[in-house]
Amino acid sequence: MPSPAELIGIDGNPLRDPRDKRLPRVAGPSVLVLFGVTGDLSRKKLLPAIYDLANRGLLPPGFSLVGFARRDWENQDFRQVAYEAVKQHARTPFREEVWNHLSEGMHFVPGEFNDPGAFDALAMAVKELDETRGTGGNYAFYLSIPPKFFDVVVEQLQRSGLAERTNDSWRRVVIEKPFGHDLKSAQELNNVVHRVFPEESIFRIDHYLGKETVQNILALRFANTMYEPIWNRSYVDHVQITMAEDIGIGGRAGYYDGIGAARDVIQNHLLQLLALTAMEEPVDFSAESVRAEKAKILSSVRVPSDLSLASARGQYAAGWQGGVKVQGYLDEDGISPDSTTETYAAIKLEIDNRRWAGVPWYLRTGKRLSRRATEVAMIFQRAPHLPFEATATEELGQNALVFRVQPDEGITVRFGSKVPGPSMEVRDVNMDFAYGESFTESSPEAYERLILDVLIGDPPLFPRQEEVELSWKILDPIEEYWATIGQPDQYKSGGYGPKSSDRMMKRDGRAWRRI
Ligand SMILES: NC(=O)C1=CN([C@@H]2O[C@H](COP(=O)(O)OP(=O)(O)OC[C@H]3O[C@@H](n4cnc5c(N)ncnc54)[C@H](OP(=O)(O)O)[C@@H]3O)[C@@H](O)[C@H]2O)C=CC1
Ligand SMILES: O=C1O[C@H](COP(=O)(O)O)[C@@H](O)[C@H](O)[C@H]1O
């Protein structure tokens, strides 16, 4: 028999045996306070994800959502905006009864982050929910706000007493990315957050870790035997990690300008993808073990000394996207005409350990590229000898194993195959695994998974501070170098990125995969 302490495992519910994996993971009584509820992320992702969780029966009956932003809104206005967001962006079908139940627990507190009075009002609102909806004093504070306010809001939570937990309740804080602007500011922010919340209550979010296909990197590597023997410098020629977007910055000029592509997604999403692909097998799937292996890899990453050869950056110019003429970055609303912020970044990294020594890892990301595609591609070395006539293998590329993170989720293996016919001609073919063909369950959105993990208190999919700092240590010298070269190279919207990025690959005798 498990001990009583073991039984209070999942969701703090003593009636559930944590060993019974067949039971769905369901959140316990709680309030989610969403700061920045009127913002882009909340509207497109967070509110729909909360609805999807409710629709899947993963939220408790008294679950309450409190929105906080500067609008002069009543609860009804908030519910209406949330309704539209859900209708437009939710993954699961709209069900009136689910929505009605969820929206009864939705409240809005208007306020400015610098106003202590607004946080006092918030404290009163959540206490009232404890009384009226049985939320048990369990609060998760989600900071979906401009990063410059992370510390301000955390300090307000302390001052207002909202961060203070009692013995039988919990308080958690979710901090969006980027966590800091560089190593120093990330450490300063961490000090502020740590003065208020203990480490186990801090959830630094990187939504890529909530994606099914990203978690599948670990499943493919560690649940199978056939890949491990070739997962190293003896077989892998190089690795390409691509996050291409077809969208521009939209209405996010205030956030994006001065941050740029590398801070926006390389420091977090792309380096996390690198860590998951390169790391050693963790002892188990606990937060501690997974995070420790990722940190080990990130601390082995080496930035090449000559960044003029090993990096490229670009800024989108006007062009055509999906048949529509679009303007360049410098003409976007809210962008200064002489901004040097990059909307495309590519870097080459190396990993100094026995498994990966000498294997280059190329990372690239960009906005307004020809299409949306995120993938991790392991490109294997060429066969040491081909016993065919040279003409038979003219079209043969290198073997590749590609994790298609999005939008067409799956895994592709590319290899050479004989072309049917009388001669021995060998050509590349693809063998595909597609989620839709193999599973009946559809993939939850990343934020569904991560919000549920926060409410349950399950941290493995959240990077810890060490990973955040190690990632900044990788990026800081690159940003410093880029600061000395001024204007990024222009590239046409709807294209493949700046020529300098292709030249970076060409110098190494390689080419980017077509997106
Ligand atoms: N948008 C995206 O695709 C992604 C965003 N993120 C991260 O999520 C966070 C939010 O991004 P996003 O939604 O795009 O940002 P937005 O600029 O769209 O939203 C910011 C929110 O913060 C509120 N806000 C701003 N200043 C104040 C203030 N002084 N007092 C009170 N409320 C304020 C705004 O409310 P109002 O103006 O109504 O008062 C708004 O609700 C950022 O950290 C970003 O890096 C992460 C991944 C993707
Ligand atoms: O974190 C961010 O991610 C989005 C892209 O997210 P995805 O899940 O659609 O790949 C990106 O547009 C945004 O600039 C960035 O902040």
PDB file of C-alpha atoms in Angstrom, residues 345-470:
ATOM      1  CA  ALA A 345      18.525  35.406 -37.410  1.00  0.00           C
ATOM      2  CA  ALA A 346      20.752  32.437 -38.186  1.00  0.00           C
ATOM      3  CA  ILE A 347      23.608  31.122 -36.092  1.00  0.00           C
ATOM      4  CA  LYS A 348      25.975  28.209 -36.142  1.00  0.00           C
ATOM      5  CA  LEU A 349      26.779  26.573 -32.822  1.00  0.00           C
ATOM      6  CA  GLU A 350      28.923  23.663 -31.731  1.00  0.00           C
ATOM      7  CA  ILE A 351      28.595  21.335 -28.776  1.00  0.00           C
ATOM      8  CA  ASP A 352      31.785  20.479 -26.969  1.00  0.00           C
ATOM      9  CA  ASN A 353      31.176  16.957 -25.757  1.00  0.00           C
ATOM     10  CA  ARG A 354      32.083  13.441 -26.845  1.00  0.00           C
ATOM     11  CA  ARG A 355      28.786  12.823 -28.632  1.00  0.00           C
ATOM     12  CA  TRP A 356      28.700  15.996 -30.720  1.00  0.00           C
ATOM     13  CA  ALA A 357      32.270  17.321 -31.094  1.00  0.00           C
ATOM     14  CA  GLY A 358      32.726  18.702 -34.616  1.00  0.00           C
ATOM     15  CA  VAL A 359      29.018  18.544 -35.578  1.00  0.00           C
ATOM     16  CA  PRO A 360      27.645  22.001 -36.444  1.00  0.00           C
ATOM     17  CA  TRP A 361      24.146  22.934 -35.264  1.00  0.00           C
ATOM     18  CA  TYR A 362      22.578  25.579 -37.483  1.00  0.00           C
ATOM     19  CA  LEU A 363      19.652  27.525 -36.043  1.00  0.00           C
ATOM     20  CA  ARG A 364      17.501  29.933 -38.076  1.00  0.00           C
ATOM     21  CA  THR A 365      14.298  31.820 -37.564  1.00  0.00           C
ATOM     22  CA  GLY A 366      12.542  34.543 -39.462  1.00  0.00           C
ATOM     23  CA  LYS A 367       9.296  36.376 -39.952  1.00  0.00           C
ATOM     24  CA  ARG A 368       7.601  36.932 -43.315  1.00  0.00           C
ATOM     25  CA  LEU A 369       9.253  33.919 -44.911  1.00  0.00           C
ATOM     26  CA  SER A 370       7.660  31.893 -47.676  1.00  0.00           C
ATOM     27  CA  ARG A 371       5.711  29.671 -45.304  1.00  0.00           C
ATOM     28  CA  ARG A 372       5.266  28.640 -41.691  1.00  0.00           C
ATOM     29  CA  ALA A 373       7.371  25.625 -40.777  1.00  0.00           C
ATOM     30  CA  THR A 374       9.211  24.556 -37.661  1.00  0.00           C
ATOM     31  CA  GLU A 375      11.439  21.507 -37.840  1.00  0.00           C
ATOM     32  CA  VAL A 376      14.520  19.839 -36.420  1.00  0.00           C
ATOM     33  CA  ALA A 377      16.448  18.055 -39.170  1.00  0.00           C
ATOM     34  CA  MET A 378      19.305  15.658 -38.442  1.00  0.00           C
ATOM     35  CA  ILE A 379      21.326  15.412 -41.635  1.00  0.00           C
ATOM     36  CA  PHE A 380      23.449  12.279 -41.804  1.00  0.00           C
ATOM     37  CA  GLN A 381      26.841  11.781 -43.379  1.00  0.00           C
ATOM     38  CA  ARG A 382      27.033  10.467 -46.901  1.00  0.00           C
ATOM     39  CA  ALA A 383      27.675   6.770 -47.373  1.00  0.00           C
ATOM     40  CA  PRO A 384      31.465   6.270 -47.365  1.00  0.00           C
ATOM     41  CA  HIS A 385      31.276   4.427 -50.661  1.00  0.00           C
ATOM     42  CA  LEU A 386      28.579   4.018 -53.328  1.00  0.00           C
ATOM     43  CA  PRO A 387      28.920   0.882 -55.475  1.00  0.00           C
ATOM     44  CA  PHE A 388      26.809   2.415 -58.269  1.00  0.00           C
ATOM     45  CA  GLU A 389      27.726   4.284 -61.395  1.00  0.00           C
ATOM     46  CA  ALA A 390      28.049   8.025 -60.737  1.00  0.00           C
ATOM     47  CA  THR A 391      25.068   8.777 -62.988  1.00  0.00           C
ATOM     48  CA  ALA A 392      22.881   6.439 -60.896  1.00  0.00           C
ATOM     49  CA  THR A 393      23.178   8.597 -57.784  1.00  0.00           C
ATOM     50  CA  GLU A 394      23.182  12.076 -59.286  1.00  0.00           C
ATOM     51  CA  GLU A 395      20.002  13.046 -57.459  1.00  0.00           C
ATOM     52  CA  LEU A 396      20.873  11.419 -54.168  1.00  0.00           C
ATOM     53  CA  GLY A 397      21.050  13.726 -51.163  1.00  0.00           C
ATOM     54  CA  GLN A 398      22.007  12.947 -47.582  1.00  0.00           C
ATOM     55  CA  ASN A 399      19.871  10.779 -45.312  1.00  0.00           C
ATOM     56  CA  ALA A 400      17.804  12.890 -42.943  1.00  0.00           C
ATOM     57  CA  LEU A 401      15.515  12.452 -39.992  1.00  0.00           C
ATOM     58  CA  VAL A 402      13.182  15.395 -39.615  1.00  0.00           C
ATOM     59  CA  PHE A 403      10.904  16.232 -36.687  1.00  0.00           C
ATOM     60  CA  ARG A 404       8.129  18.250 -38.277  1.00  0.00           C
ATOM     61  CA  VAL A 405       7.104  20.330 -35.276  1.00  0.00           C
ATOM     62  CA  GLN A 406       4.476  22.309 -37.200  1.00  0.00           C
ATOM     63  CA  PRO A 407       2.256  22.812 -39.063  1.00  0.00           C
ATOM     64  CA  ASP A 408       2.235  19.347 -40.659  1.00  0.00           C
ATOM     65  CA  GLU A 409       3.134  17.501 -37.456  1.00  0.00           C
ATOM     66  CA  GLY A 410       5.076  14.285 -37.789  1.00  0.00           C
ATOM     67  CA  ILE A 411       8.437  12.708 -38.512  1.00  0.00           C
ATOM     68  CA  THR A 412      10.068  12.162 -41.897  1.00  0.00           C
ATOM     69  CA  VAL A 413      12.941   9.842 -42.710  1.00  0.00           C
ATOM     70  CA  ARG A 414      14.650  10.588 -46.019  1.00  0.00           C
ATOM     71  CA  PHE A 415      16.739   7.891 -47.646  1.00  0.00           C
ATOM     72  CA  GLY A 416      17.888   6.689 -51.064  1.00  0.00           C
ATOM     73  CA  SER A 417      15.709   4.206 -52.940  1.00  0.00           C
ATOM     74  CA  LYS A 418      15.993   2.499 -56.287  1.00  0.00           C
ATOM     75  CA  VAL A 419      13.819   4.092 -58.921  1.00  0.00           C
ATOM     76  CA  PRO A 420      11.583   1.402 -60.469  1.00  0.00           C
ATOM     77  CA  GLY A 421      12.844   0.410 -63.909  1.00  0.00           C
ATOM     78  CA  PRO A 422      15.569  -1.433 -65.731  1.00  0.00           C
ATOM     79  CA  SER A 423      18.532   0.662 -64.517  1.00  0.00           C
ATOM     80  CA  MET A 424      20.054   1.093 -61.071  1.00  0.00           C
ATOM     81  CA  GLU A 425      19.076   4.681 -60.443  1.00  0.00           C
ATOM     82  CA  VAL A 426      18.897   5.805 -56.802  1.00  0.00           C
ATOM     83  CA  ARG A 427      16.897   8.770 -55.663  1.00  0.00           C
ATOM     84  CA  ASP A 428      15.728  10.309 -52.355  1.00  0.00           C
ATOM     85  CA  VAL A 429      12.370   9.236 -50.983  1.00  0.00           C
ATOM     86  CA  ASN A 430      10.528  10.112 -47.796  1.00  0.00           C
ATOM     87  CA  MET A 431       8.963   7.812 -45.260  1.00  0.00           C
ATOM     88  CA  ASP A 432       6.445   9.757 -43.188  1.00  0.00           C
ATOM     89  CA  PHE A 433       4.812   9.410 -39.836  1.00  0.00           C
ATOM     90  CA  ALA A 434       1.789  11.728 -39.582  1.00  0.00           C
ATOM     91  CA  TYR A 435      -0.092  12.114 -36.321  1.00  0.00           C
ATOM     92  CA  GLY A 436      -3.478  12.145 -38.026  1.00  0.00           C
ATOM     93  CA  GLU A 437      -2.865   8.768 -39.650  1.00  0.00           C
ATOM     94  CA  SER A 438      -1.580   6.993 -36.541  1.00  0.00           C
ATOM     95  CA  PHE A 439      -3.582   8.454 -33.674  1.00  0.00           C
ATOM     96  CA  THR A 440      -7.252   9.160 -33.251  1.00  0.00           C
ATOM     97  CA  GLU A 441      -6.563  11.747 -30.532  1.00  0.00           C
ATOM     98  CA  SER A 442      -5.812  15.211 -31.870  1.00  0.00           C
ATOM     99  CA  SER A 443      -2.887  17.125 -30.370  1.00  0.00           C
ATOM    100  CA  PRO A 444      -3.765  19.590 -27.632  1.00  0.00           C
ATOM    101  CA  GLU A 445      -2.423  23.109 -28.047  1.00  0.00           C
ATOM    102  CA  ALA A 446       0.808  23.766 -26.157  1.00  0.00           C
ATOM    103  CA  TYR A 447      -0.880  26.224 -23.815  1.00  0.00           C
ATOM    104  CA  GLU A 448      -3.570  23.713 -22.876  1.00  0.00           C
ATOM    105  CA  ARG A 449      -0.912  21.356 -21.648  1.00  0.00           C
ATOM    106  CA  LEU A 450       1.130  24.026 -19.883  1.00  0.00           C
ATOM    107  CA  ILE A 451      -1.756  25.794 -18.132  1.00  0.00           C
ATOM    108  CA  LEU A 452      -2.957  22.434 -16.863  1.00  0.00           C
ATOM    109  CA  ASP A 453       0.563  21.629 -15.625  1.00  0.00           C
ATOM    110  CA  VAL A 454       0.644  24.926 -13.730  1.00  0.00           C
ATOM    111  CA  LEU A 455      -2.723  24.264 -12.084  1.00  0.00           C
ATOM    112  CA  ILE A 456      -1.619  20.757 -11.165  1.00  0.00           C
ATOM    113  CA  GLY A 457       1.840  21.938 -10.087  1.00  0.00           C
ATOM    114  CA  ASP A 458       3.776  19.727 -12.494  1.00  0.00           C
ATOM    115  CA  PRO A 459       7.007  21.443 -13.603  1.00  0.00           C
ATOM    116  CA  PRO A 460       9.044  19.200 -16.013  1.00  0.00           C
ATOM    117  CA  LEU A 461       8.002  21.146 -19.101  1.00  0.00           C
ATOM    118  CA  PHE A 462       9.137  24.482 -17.665  1.00  0.00           C
ATOM    119  CA  PRO A 463      12.783  25.539 -18.005  1.00  0.00           C
ATOM    120  CA  ARG A 464      14.550  26.322 -14.781  1.00  0.00           C
ATOM    121  CA  GLN A 465      16.633  29.435 -14.159  1.00  0.00           C
ATOM    122  CA  GLU A 466      19.910  27.695 -14.955  1.00  0.00           C
ATOM    123  CA  GLU A 467      18.708  26.912 -18.501  1.00  0.00           C
ATOM    124  CA  VAL A 468      17.503  30.476 -18.972  1.00  0.00           C
ATOM    125  CA  GLU A 469      20.871  31.853 -17.891  1.00  0.00           C
ATOM    126  CA  LEU A 470      22.879  29.382 -19.968  1.00  0.00           C
TER     127      LEU A 470
END
